[in-house]
mmCIF file of C-alpha atoms and ligand atoms in Angstrom:
data_model
loop_
_atom_site.group_PDB
_atom_site.id
_atom_site.type_symbol
_atom_site.label_atom_id
_atom_site.label_comp_id
_atom_site.label_asym_id
_atom_site.label_seq_id
_atom_site.Cartn_x
_atom_site.Cartn_y
_atom_site.Cartn_z
ATOM 1 C CA MET A 1 47.074 -70.031 29.763
ATOM 2 C CA THR A 2 45.108 -66.564 28.759
ATOM 3 C CA THR A 3 44.430 -65.585 25.434
ATOM 4 C CA ALA A 4 45.585 -61.709 24.378
ATOM 5 C CA PRO A 5 42.313 -59.863 22.958
ATOM 6 C CA LEU A 6 42.366 -58.662 19.559
ATOM 7 C CA ILE A 7 40.820 -55.355 20.112
ATOM 8 C CA GLU A 8 41.071 -53.751 23.814
ATOM 9 C CA ALA A 9 39.286 -50.567 24.598
ATOM 10 C CA LYS A 10 40.089 -49.079 27.542
ATOM 11 C CA ASP A 11 38.031 -46.068 29.374
ATOM 12 C CA LEU A 12 36.987 -44.603 25.969
ATOM 13 C CA VAL A 13 35.312 -41.160 26.291
ATOM 14 C CA LYS A 14 34.151 -39.303 23.545
ATOM 15 C CA THR A 15 32.417 -35.819 23.638
ATOM 16 C CA TYR A 16 31.098 -33.828 20.760
ATOM 17 C CA GLY A 17 31.452 -30.166 20.751
ATOM 18 C CA SER A 18 28.169 -28.598 21.581
ATOM 19 C CA HIS A 19 24.703 -28.536 20.493
ATOM 20 C CA PRO A 20 23.269 -24.782 20.220
ATOM 21 C CA ARG A 21 20.048 -24.441 21.954
ATOM 22 C CA LEU A 22 17.405 -21.393 21.010
ATOM 23 C CA ILE A 23 18.768 -19.099 23.598
ATOM 24 C CA GLY A 24 22.148 -19.291 22.021
ATOM 25 C CA LYS A 25 23.840 -21.576 24.928
ATOM 26 C CA SER A 26 25.414 -24.537 23.949
ATOM 27 C CA TYR A 27 26.253 -27.938 25.783
ATOM 28 C CA PRO A 28 28.714 -30.926 25.382
ATOM 29 C CA VAL A 29 26.982 -34.079 24.522
ATOM 30 C CA ARG A 30 29.126 -36.998 25.968
ATOM 31 C CA ALA A 31 28.457 -39.501 23.589
ATOM 32 C CA VAL A 32 30.493 -42.382 25.243
ATOM 33 C CA ASP A 33 31.670 -42.292 28.776
ATOM 34 C CA GLY A 34 34.258 -44.533 30.223
ATOM 35 C CA VAL A 35 33.603 -47.683 27.993
ATOM 36 C CA SER A 36 35.985 -50.581 28.397
ATOM 37 C CA LEU A 37 35.561 -53.784 26.504
ATOM 38 C CA LYS A 38 37.570 -56.930 24.824
ATOM 39 C CA LEU A 39 36.920 -58.771 21.685
ATOM 40 C CA MET A 40 38.455 -61.825 21.429
ATOM 41 C CA ARG A 41 39.931 -63.616 18.054
ATOM 42 C CA GLY A 42 36.869 -65.338 16.376
ATOM 43 C CA GLU A 43 34.020 -64.071 18.777
ATOM 44 C CA THR A 44 31.216 -61.984 18.091
ATOM 45 C CA LEU A 45 30.238 -59.490 20.721
ATOM 46 C CA GLY A 46 26.937 -57.770 20.363
ATOM 47 C CA LEU A 47 26.674 -54.158 21.568
ATOM 48 C CA VAL A 48 22.969 -53.149 22.372
ATOM 49 C CA GLY A 49 21.081 -50.113 23.608
ATOM 50 C CA GLU A 50 18.327 -47.540 22.550
ATOM 51 C CA SER A 51 19.470 -45.183 19.676
ATOM 52 C CA GLY A 52 21.639 -42.353 20.840
ATOM 53 C CA CYS A 53 23.374 -44.393 23.529
ATOM 54 C CA GLY A 54 26.677 -44.102 22.062
ATOM 55 C CA LYS A 55 27.196 -47.846 20.553
ATOM 56 C CA SER A 56 27.931 -46.453 16.895
ATOM 57 C CA THR A 57 30.359 -44.097 18.329
ATOM 58 C CA VAL A 58 32.178 -46.834 20.087
ATOM 59 C CA GLY A 59 32.348 -48.848 16.964
ATOM 60 C CA ARG A 60 33.945 -45.780 15.040
ATOM 61 C CA LEU A 61 36.438 -45.120 17.922
ATOM 62 C CA ILE A 62 37.570 -48.886 17.893
ATOM 63 C CA LEU A 63 38.106 -48.618 14.158
ATOM 64 C CA GLY A 64 40.032 -45.083 14.689
ATOM 65 C CA LEU A 65 37.745 -43.443 12.479
ATOM 66 C CA GLU A 66 37.375 -40.963 15.318
ATOM 67 C CA ALA A 67 39.890 -40.264 18.036
ATOM 68 C CA PRO A 68 38.803 -40.721 21.670
ATOM 69 C CA ASP A 69 38.977 -37.582 23.934
ATOM 70 C CA ASN A 70 40.417 -39.969 26.534
ATOM 71 C CA GLY A 71 41.302 -43.717 26.854
ATOM 72 C CA SER A 72 42.911 -46.082 24.406
ATOM 73 C CA VAL A 73 42.258 -48.912 21.957
ATOM 74 C CA THR A 74 44.825 -51.521 21.280
ATOM 75 C CA PHE A 75 44.492 -53.939 18.141
ATOM 76 C CA ASP A 76 46.430 -56.972 18.087
ATOM 77 C CA GLY A 77 48.622 -56.059 21.107
ATOM 78 C CA SER A 78 49.638 -52.560 19.694
ATOM 79 C CA PRO A 79 48.109 -49.202 20.101
ATOM 80 C CA LEU A 80 46.277 -48.400 17.363
ATOM 81 C CA ALA A 81 47.846 -45.896 14.770
ATOM 82 C CA ARG A 82 46.564 -42.347 14.360
ATOM 83 C CA ALA A 83 43.875 -42.004 11.691
ATOM 84 C CA GLY A 84 45.290 -41.220 8.451
ATOM 85 C CA SER A 85 48.787 -42.713 9.207
ATOM 86 C CA ALA A 86 50.359 -45.431 6.762
ATOM 87 C CA GLU A 87 50.247 -47.790 9.977
ATOM 88 C CA TRP A 88 46.571 -47.002 10.618
ATOM 89 C CA ARG A 89 45.759 -47.846 6.831
ATOM 90 C CA ARG A 90 47.356 -51.282 7.141
ATOM 91 C CA SER A 91 45.454 -51.679 10.317
ATOM 92 C CA ARG A 92 42.308 -50.652 8.760
ATOM 93 C CA ALA A 93 42.880 -53.650 5.875
ATOM 94 C CA ARG A 94 42.448 -55.925 8.851
ATOM 95 C CA MET A 95 39.502 -54.079 10.561
ATOM 96 C CA GLN A 96 36.147 -53.362 8.239
ATOM 97 C CA MET A 97 33.046 -52.024 8.798
ATOM 98 C CA VAL A 98 29.669 -52.699 7.620
ATOM 99 C CA PHE A 99 27.226 -49.880 7.684
ATOM 100 C CA GLN A 100 23.458 -49.946 8.077
ATOM 101 C CA ASP A 101 22.411 -48.353 4.640
ATOM 102 C CA PRO A 102 24.365 -50.441 1.953
ATOM 103 C CA LEU A 103 23.356 -48.152 -0.697
ATOM 104 C CA SER A 104 25.011 -45.076 0.705
ATOM 105 C CA ALA A 105 28.085 -47.298 1.530
ATOM 106 C CA LEU A 106 28.444 -48.166 -2.391
ATOM 107 C CA ASP A 107 29.253 -46.113 -5.077
ATOM 108 C CA ARG A 108 26.143 -45.831 -7.205
ATOM 109 C CA LEU A 109 27.840 -45.675 -10.579
ATOM 110 C CA LEU A 110 30.387 -48.362 -9.964
ATOM 111 C CA PRO A 111 29.559 -52.193 -10.718
ATOM 112 C CA VAL A 112 29.515 -54.064 -7.710
ATOM 113 C CA ALA A 113 32.133 -56.394 -8.437
ATOM 114 C CA ALA A 114 34.449 -53.305 -9.161
ATOM 115 C CA GLN A 115 33.601 -52.144 -5.732
ATOM 116 C CA VAL A 116 34.659 -55.510 -4.240
ATOM 117 C CA ARG A 117 37.810 -55.267 -6.273
ATOM 118 C CA GLU A 118 38.700 -51.683 -4.878
ATOM 119 C CA PRO A 119 40.414 -52.921 -1.629
ATOM 120 C CA LEU A 120 42.427 -55.516 -3.479
ATOM 121 C CA VAL A 121 43.997 -53.041 -5.834
ATOM 122 C CA ILE A 122 44.417 -50.661 -2.616
ATOM 123 C CA HIS A 123 46.274 -53.459 -0.593
ATOM 124 C CA LYS A 124 48.224 -54.685 -3.515
ATOM 125 C CA PHE A 125 46.357 -58.199 -3.538
ATOM 126 C CA GLY A 126 48.065 -59.690 -6.483
ATOM 127 C CA SER A 127 47.909 -60.094 -10.251
ATOM 128 C CA GLN A 128 44.964 -59.285 -12.240
ATOM 129 C CA ALA A 129 44.144 -62.749 -12.728
ATOM 130 C CA GLN A 130 44.504 -63.468 -8.781
ATOM 131 C CA MET A 131 42.228 -60.408 -8.232
ATOM 132 C CA ASP A 132 39.587 -61.676 -10.591
ATOM 133 C CA LYS A 133 39.526 -64.926 -8.780
ATOM 134 C CA ARG A 134 39.242 -63.472 -5.524
ATOM 135 C CA VAL A 135 36.420 -61.204 -6.700
ATOM 136 C CA ALA A 136 34.579 -64.173 -8.189
ATOM 137 C CA ASP A 137 35.103 -66.205 -4.967
ATOM 138 C CA LEU A 138 34.052 -63.314 -2.588
ATOM 139 C CA LEU A 139 30.756 -62.981 -4.529
ATOM 140 C CA ASN A 140 30.190 -66.445 -4.453
ATOM 141 C CA ALA A 141 30.898 -66.628 -0.565
ATOM 142 C CA VAL A 142 27.939 -63.825 -0.192
ATOM 143 C CA GLY A 143 25.619 -65.584 -2.426
ATOM 144 C CA LEU A 144 25.936 -63.271 -5.462
ATOM 145 C CA THR A 145 26.220 -64.527 -9.061
ATOM 146 C CA ALA A 146 28.961 -62.877 -11.496
ATOM 147 C CA ALA A 147 25.920 -61.234 -13.443
ATOM 148 C CA GLN A 148 24.548 -59.668 -10.425
ATOM 149 C CA GLY A 149 28.378 -58.430 -9.937
ATOM 150 C CA ARG A 150 28.095 -56.721 -13.252
ATOM 151 C CA ARG A 151 25.032 -54.469 -12.058
ATOM 152 C CA LEU A 152 25.167 -51.049 -10.455
ATOM 153 C CA PRO A 153 23.895 -51.037 -6.707
ATOM 154 C CA GLY A 154 20.648 -49.330 -7.808
ATOM 155 C CA GLU A 155 19.834 -52.677 -9.840
ATOM 156 C CA LEU A 156 20.095 -54.841 -6.791
ATOM 157 C CA SER A 157 17.672 -55.652 -3.878
ATOM 158 C CA GLY A 158 18.394 -54.282 -0.368
ATOM 159 C CA GLY A 159 19.736 -57.454 0.531
ATOM 160 C CA GLN A 160 21.732 -57.922 -2.336
ATOM 161 C CA ARG A 161 23.180 -54.584 -1.814
ATOM 162 C CA GLN A 162 24.280 -55.466 2.083
ATOM 163 C CA ARG A 163 25.863 -58.952 0.475
ATOM 164 C CA ALA A 164 27.939 -56.781 -1.807
ATOM 165 C CA VAL A 165 29.104 -54.694 1.089
ATOM 166 C CA LEU A 166 29.994 -57.489 3.095
ATOM 167 C CA ALA A 167 31.881 -59.161 -0.007
ATOM 168 C CA ARG A 168 33.826 -55.855 -0.159
ATOM 169 C CA ALA A 169 34.491 -55.878 3.522
ATOM 170 C CA LEU A 170 35.786 -59.510 3.462
ATOM 171 C CA ALA A 171 38.180 -58.836 0.483
ATOM 172 C CA THR A 172 41.270 -58.018 2.679
ATOM 173 C CA SER A 173 40.436 -61.222 4.949
ATOM 174 C CA PRO A 174 39.929 -59.064 7.660
ATOM 175 C CA ASP A 175 40.417 -60.217 11.283
ATOM 176 C CA VAL A 176 37.737 -57.741 12.561
ATOM 177 C CA LEU A 177 34.179 -56.826 11.410
ATOM 178 C CA VAL A 178 32.386 -53.891 13.068
ATOM 179 C CA CYS A 179 28.695 -54.359 11.771
ATOM 180 C CA ASP A 180 26.690 -51.250 12.626
ATOM 181 C CA GLU A 181 22.988 -52.102 12.225
ATOM 182 C CA PRO A 182 23.662 -54.103 9.017
ATOM 183 C CA THR A 183 20.295 -55.520 9.082
ATOM 184 C CA SER A 184 17.851 -52.771 10.317
ATOM 185 C CA ALA A 185 17.550 -51.341 6.747
ATOM 186 C CA LEU A 186 16.123 -54.543 5.552
ATOM 187 C CA ASP A 187 12.831 -56.451 5.711
ATOM 188 C CA MET A 188 12.504 -59.476 8.125
ATOM 189 C CA LEU A 189 13.083 -62.049 5.641
ATOM 190 C CA VAL A 190 16.282 -60.532 3.961
ATOM 191 C CA GLN A 191 17.370 -59.818 7.613
ATOM 192 C CA SER A 192 17.223 -63.193 8.396
ATOM 193 C CA GLN A 193 19.387 -64.215 5.249
ATOM 194 C CA VAL A 194 21.769 -61.597 6.024
ATOM 195 C CA LEU A 195 22.361 -62.826 9.563
ATOM 196 C CA GLU A 196 22.307 -66.509 8.583
ATOM 197 C CA LEU A 197 25.313 -65.141 6.271
ATOM 198 C CA LEU A 198 27.161 -63.436 8.871
ATOM 199 C CA ALA A 199 26.967 -66.198 11.103
ATOM 200 C CA GLU A 200 28.176 -68.825 8.447
ATOM 201 C CA ILE A 201 31.083 -66.248 7.277
ATOM 202 C CA GLN A 202 32.032 -65.805 11.096
ATOM 203 C CA SER A 203 32.424 -69.579 11.776
ATOM 204 C CA LYS A 204 34.070 -70.212 8.363
ATOM 205 C CA SER A 205 36.705 -67.417 8.151
ATOM 206 C CA GLY A 206 36.857 -67.116 12.170
ATOM 207 C CA VAL A 207 36.678 -63.214 11.659
ATOM 208 C CA ALA A 208 35.934 -61.547 15.006
ATOM 209 C CA MET A 209 32.797 -59.082 14.929
ATOM 210 C CA LEU A 210 31.279 -56.297 16.783
ATOM 211 C CA PHE A 211 27.661 -56.343 15.986
ATOM 212 C CA ILE A 212 26.180 -53.202 16.827
ATOM 213 C CA SER A 213 22.160 -53.369 16.990
ATOM 214 C CA HIS A 214 19.221 -52.109 18.937
ATOM 215 C CA ASP A 215 17.558 -55.324 17.687
ATOM 216 C CA LEU A 216 18.146 -58.107 20.558
ATOM 217 C CA ARG A 217 16.628 -60.904 18.316
ATOM 218 C CA ALA A 218 19.108 -60.355 15.737
ATOM 219 C CA LEU A 219 21.937 -60.028 18.294
ATOM 220 C CA ARG A 220 21.164 -63.124 19.990
ATOM 221 C CA ARG A 221 21.577 -65.060 16.655
ATOM 222 C CA VAL A 222 25.158 -64.002 15.953
ATOM 223 C CA SER A 223 26.720 -62.992 19.217
ATOM 224 C CA ASP A 224 28.808 -65.110 21.862
ATOM 225 C CA ARG A 225 28.835 -62.092 24.254
ATOM 226 C CA VAL A 226 26.633 -59.061 24.663
ATOM 227 C CA ALA A 227 27.134 -55.702 26.256
ATOM 228 C CA VAL A 228 24.202 -53.338 26.738
ATOM 229 C CA MET A 229 24.811 -49.827 26.749
ATOM 230 C CA TYR A 230 22.847 -46.917 28.529
ATOM 231 C CA LEU A 231 23.565 -43.397 28.049
ATOM 232 C CA GLY A 232 27.533 -43.662 26.897
ATOM 233 C CA GLY A 233 28.265 -46.492 29.468
ATOM 234 C CA ILE A 234 28.172 -50.125 29.563
ATOM 235 C CA VAL A 235 25.881 -51.349 32.391
ATOM 236 C CA GLU A 236 25.815 -55.399 31.707
ATOM 237 C CA GLU A 237 27.905 -57.686 29.780
ATOM 238 C CA GLY A 238 28.147 -61.228 29.626
ATOM 239 C CA PRO A 239 27.643 -64.272 27.806
ATOM 240 C CA VAL A 240 24.677 -63.809 25.275
ATOM 241 C CA ASN A 241 22.234 -66.389 26.704
ATOM 242 C CA GLU A 242 22.921 -65.850 30.332
ATOM 243 C CA VAL A 243 22.358 -62.148 29.942
ATOM 244 C CA LEU A 244 19.409 -62.326 27.848
ATOM 245 C CA GLU A 245 17.735 -65.075 30.113
ATOM 246 C CA THR A 246 18.788 -63.953 33.496
ATOM 247 C CA PRO A 247 19.119 -60.012 32.820
ATOM 248 C CA ARG A 248 20.285 -58.738 36.334
ATOM 249 C CA HIS A 249 20.546 -54.743 35.476
ATOM 250 C CA PRO A 250 16.993 -53.093 35.723
ATOM 251 C CA TYR A 251 17.696 -51.392 32.371
ATOM 252 C CA THR A 252 18.502 -54.616 30.680
ATOM 253 C CA GLN A 253 15.380 -56.177 32.405
ATOM 254 C CA ALA A 254 13.313 -53.542 30.757
ATOM 255 C CA LEU A 255 15.091 -53.850 27.299
ATOM 256 C CA ILE A 256 14.534 -57.519 27.399
ATOM 257 C CA SER A 257 10.871 -57.443 28.479
ATOM 258 C CA SER A 258 9.824 -54.605 25.476
ATOM 259 C CA VAL A 259 10.694 -57.305 23.072
ATOM 260 C CA PRO A 260 7.420 -58.526 21.406
ATOM 261 C CA GLY A 261 6.671 -62.166 21.327
ATOM 262 C CA VAL A 262 4.881 -64.152 18.698
ATOM 263 C CA HIS A 263 1.914 -63.319 20.120
ATOM 264 C CA GLY A 264 2.680 -59.433 20.268
ATOM 265 C CA LEU A 265 3.729 -57.130 23.128
ATOM 266 C CA ASN A 266 4.774 -58.732 26.261
ATOM 267 C CA PRO A 267 2.226 -58.071 28.803
ATOM 268 C CA ASN A 268 4.601 -57.967 31.499
ATOM 269 C CA ARG A 269 6.964 -55.795 29.775
ATOM 270 C CA ILE A 270 8.494 -53.330 32.195
ATOM 271 C CA LEU A 271 7.377 -49.650 31.214
ATOM 272 C CA LEU A 272 10.117 -47.272 32.591
ATOM 273 C CA SER A 273 8.968 -43.840 34.081
ATOM 274 C CA GLY A 274 10.680 -40.552 33.520
ATOM 275 C CA GLU A 275 11.937 -39.056 30.218
ATOM 276 C CA PRO A 276 14.254 -40.687 27.841
ATOM 277 C CA PRO A 277 17.928 -39.968 28.525
ATOM 278 C CA ASN A 278 19.307 -36.310 27.650
ATOM 279 C CA PRO A 279 22.958 -36.775 26.865
ATOM 280 C CA THR A 280 23.519 -33.098 27.468
ATOM 281 C CA GLN A 281 22.298 -33.126 31.233
ATOM 282 C CA ARG A 282 24.256 -35.658 33.270
ATOM 283 C CA LEU A 283 23.246 -36.071 36.722
ATOM 284 C CA PRO A 284 25.323 -37.614 39.345
ATOM 285 C CA GLY A 285 24.939 -41.100 40.415
ATOM 286 C CA CYS A 286 23.779 -43.820 38.342
ATOM 287 C CA ALA A 287 22.867 -42.496 34.613
ATOM 288 C CA PHE A 288 19.874 -44.606 34.756
ATOM 289 C CA GLN A 289 18.487 -43.406 37.979
ATOM 290 C CA PRO A 290 15.751 -41.155 36.620
ATOM 291 C CA ARG A 291 14.066 -43.908 35.076
ATOM 292 C CA CYS A 292 14.994 -47.010 37.519
ATOM 293 C CA PRO A 293 12.195 -48.515 39.163
ATOM 294 C CA ARG A 294 14.374 -50.012 41.634
ATOM 295 C CA ALA A 295 16.567 -46.936 42.573
ATOM 296 C CA VAL A 296 17.470 -46.322 46.279
ATOM 297 C CA GLN A 297 18.822 -43.422 47.751
ATOM 298 C CA ALA A 298 22.621 -44.245 47.022
ATOM 299 C CA CYS A 299 21.766 -44.309 43.378
ATOM 300 C CA SER A 300 21.486 -40.504 42.972
ATOM 301 C CA TYR A 301 24.896 -39.775 44.188
ATOM 302 C CA THR A 302 27.136 -42.694 43.476
ATOM 303 C CA ALA A 303 27.796 -43.981 40.152
ATOM 304 C CA PRO A 304 27.805 -47.963 40.072
ATOM 305 C CA THR A 305 31.023 -49.584 38.418
ATOM 306 C CA LEU A 306 30.518 -52.592 36.339
ATOM 307 C CA ARG A 307 31.568 -55.557 38.598
ATOM 308 C CA PRO A 308 31.419 -59.346 38.255
ATOM 309 C CA ILE A 309 28.068 -61.201 39.664
ATOM 310 C CA SER A 310 27.973 -64.927 40.028
ATOM 311 C CA ASN A 311 29.867 -65.601 36.997
ATOM 312 C CA VAL A 312 33.026 -63.709 36.524
ATOM 313 C CA SER A 313 32.513 -63.084 32.947
ATOM 314 C CA HIS A 314 28.518 -61.750 33.460
ATOM 315 C CA ARG A 315 29.374 -57.943 34.992
ATOM 316 C CA VAL A 316 26.978 -55.659 36.024
ATOM 317 C CA ALA A 317 26.774 -51.820 37.105
ATOM 318 C CA CYS A 318 23.990 -51.431 39.779
ATOM 319 C CA HIS A 319 24.278 -50.876 43.248
ATOM 320 C CA LEU A 320 21.559 -53.333 44.198
ATOM 321 C CA LEU A 321 23.864 -56.371 43.054
ATOM 322 C CA HIS A 322 27.015 -55.048 44.986
ATOM 323 C CA THR A 323 25.861 -53.577 48.123
ATOM 324 C CA GLY A 324 23.303 -55.639 49.609
ATOM 325 C CA LEU A 325 20.821 -53.125 49.090
ATOM 326 C CA HIS A 326 18.234 -55.681 47.334
ATOM 327 C CA ARG A 327 14.698 -54.383 46.763
ATOM 328 C CA PRO A 328 12.343 -56.930 45.120
ATOM 329 C CA THR A 329 11.895 -56.877 41.399
ATOM 330 C CA PRO A 330 8.693 -54.906 40.715
HETATM 331 FE FE1 SF4 B 1 18.774 -48.624 39.265
HETATM 332 FE FE2 SF4 B 1 20.517 -47.784 41.171
HETATM 333 FE FE3 SF4 B 1 21.176 -50.005 40.016
HETATM 334 FE FE4 SF4 B 1 21.394 -47.643 38.761
HETATM 335 S S1 SF4 B 1 22.388 -48.318 40.523
HETATM 336 S S2 SF4 B 1 20.458 -49.321 37.971
HETATM 337 S S3 SF4 B 1 19.459 -46.436 39.681
HETATM 338 S S4 SF4 B 1 19.183 -49.583 41.291
#
């Protein structure tokens, strides 16, 4: 028996108007270029890639905060309603977002407990007493005291603020949490505590999470599966341990090799040649071709598609793995 995905995105495309240049000409930026993904109930999918690869845009498209130019998003078996409609607002109660900067996500003039209460009021959770209890339970669940709940966001530490954001996001018992770089504004120790909290929330509540991050170590701690993005597209996806231990796409290999170990930079890290990707200048063929140390001629004119390798749930978009054009790893 197969289980239907909670969220299914198909062939999402998002192009932003244009970026004016000095000479007056403008260029469209294709931030997301044909992304398809599935998020199952109760799982955490990590979405990783360099900054500007389009991963945050994918998060916003999935929540309906922006409309795709092409493609579709299905939530719990139904097409995601148009943003702003009553149906979309009902869906949004079941899909919440946690942002990178908790201070800008919170109202600086309102005590955090009142902000945790807001979604309960909006979605008519119950009586005043029921809401009081729910707020107290939520603060407790994220490790905040009642006294901290009475404070303004500016009176809390960065980690406490992110806990308050999480409590608010969980208020309506969502089915999905989209966490966009939720720990990157925090110091190392607090990052670790928030990741532990996210993993605990996920295992207790069964909420599905899309965890967007450039930090592979953070992603590994909370994810079941991972999708690696490069220049608007997914280049590799699969079970997190398999992808991170045996990466098959040259970009994933370079990304993983660049993660410092306990003794500092990896002496065997793969250094990419060429310029960082320019989303306004799309070349034909594989998007990674200008920087790929293993490119062959076909890479410059044919774009590879995401296809399964040995394990059907591990998929890679690279000609070398599907056409027998193998060249040794440098
Ligand atoms: Fe490199 Fe070619 Fe594979 Fe693209 S398709 S990642 S350029 S080898």
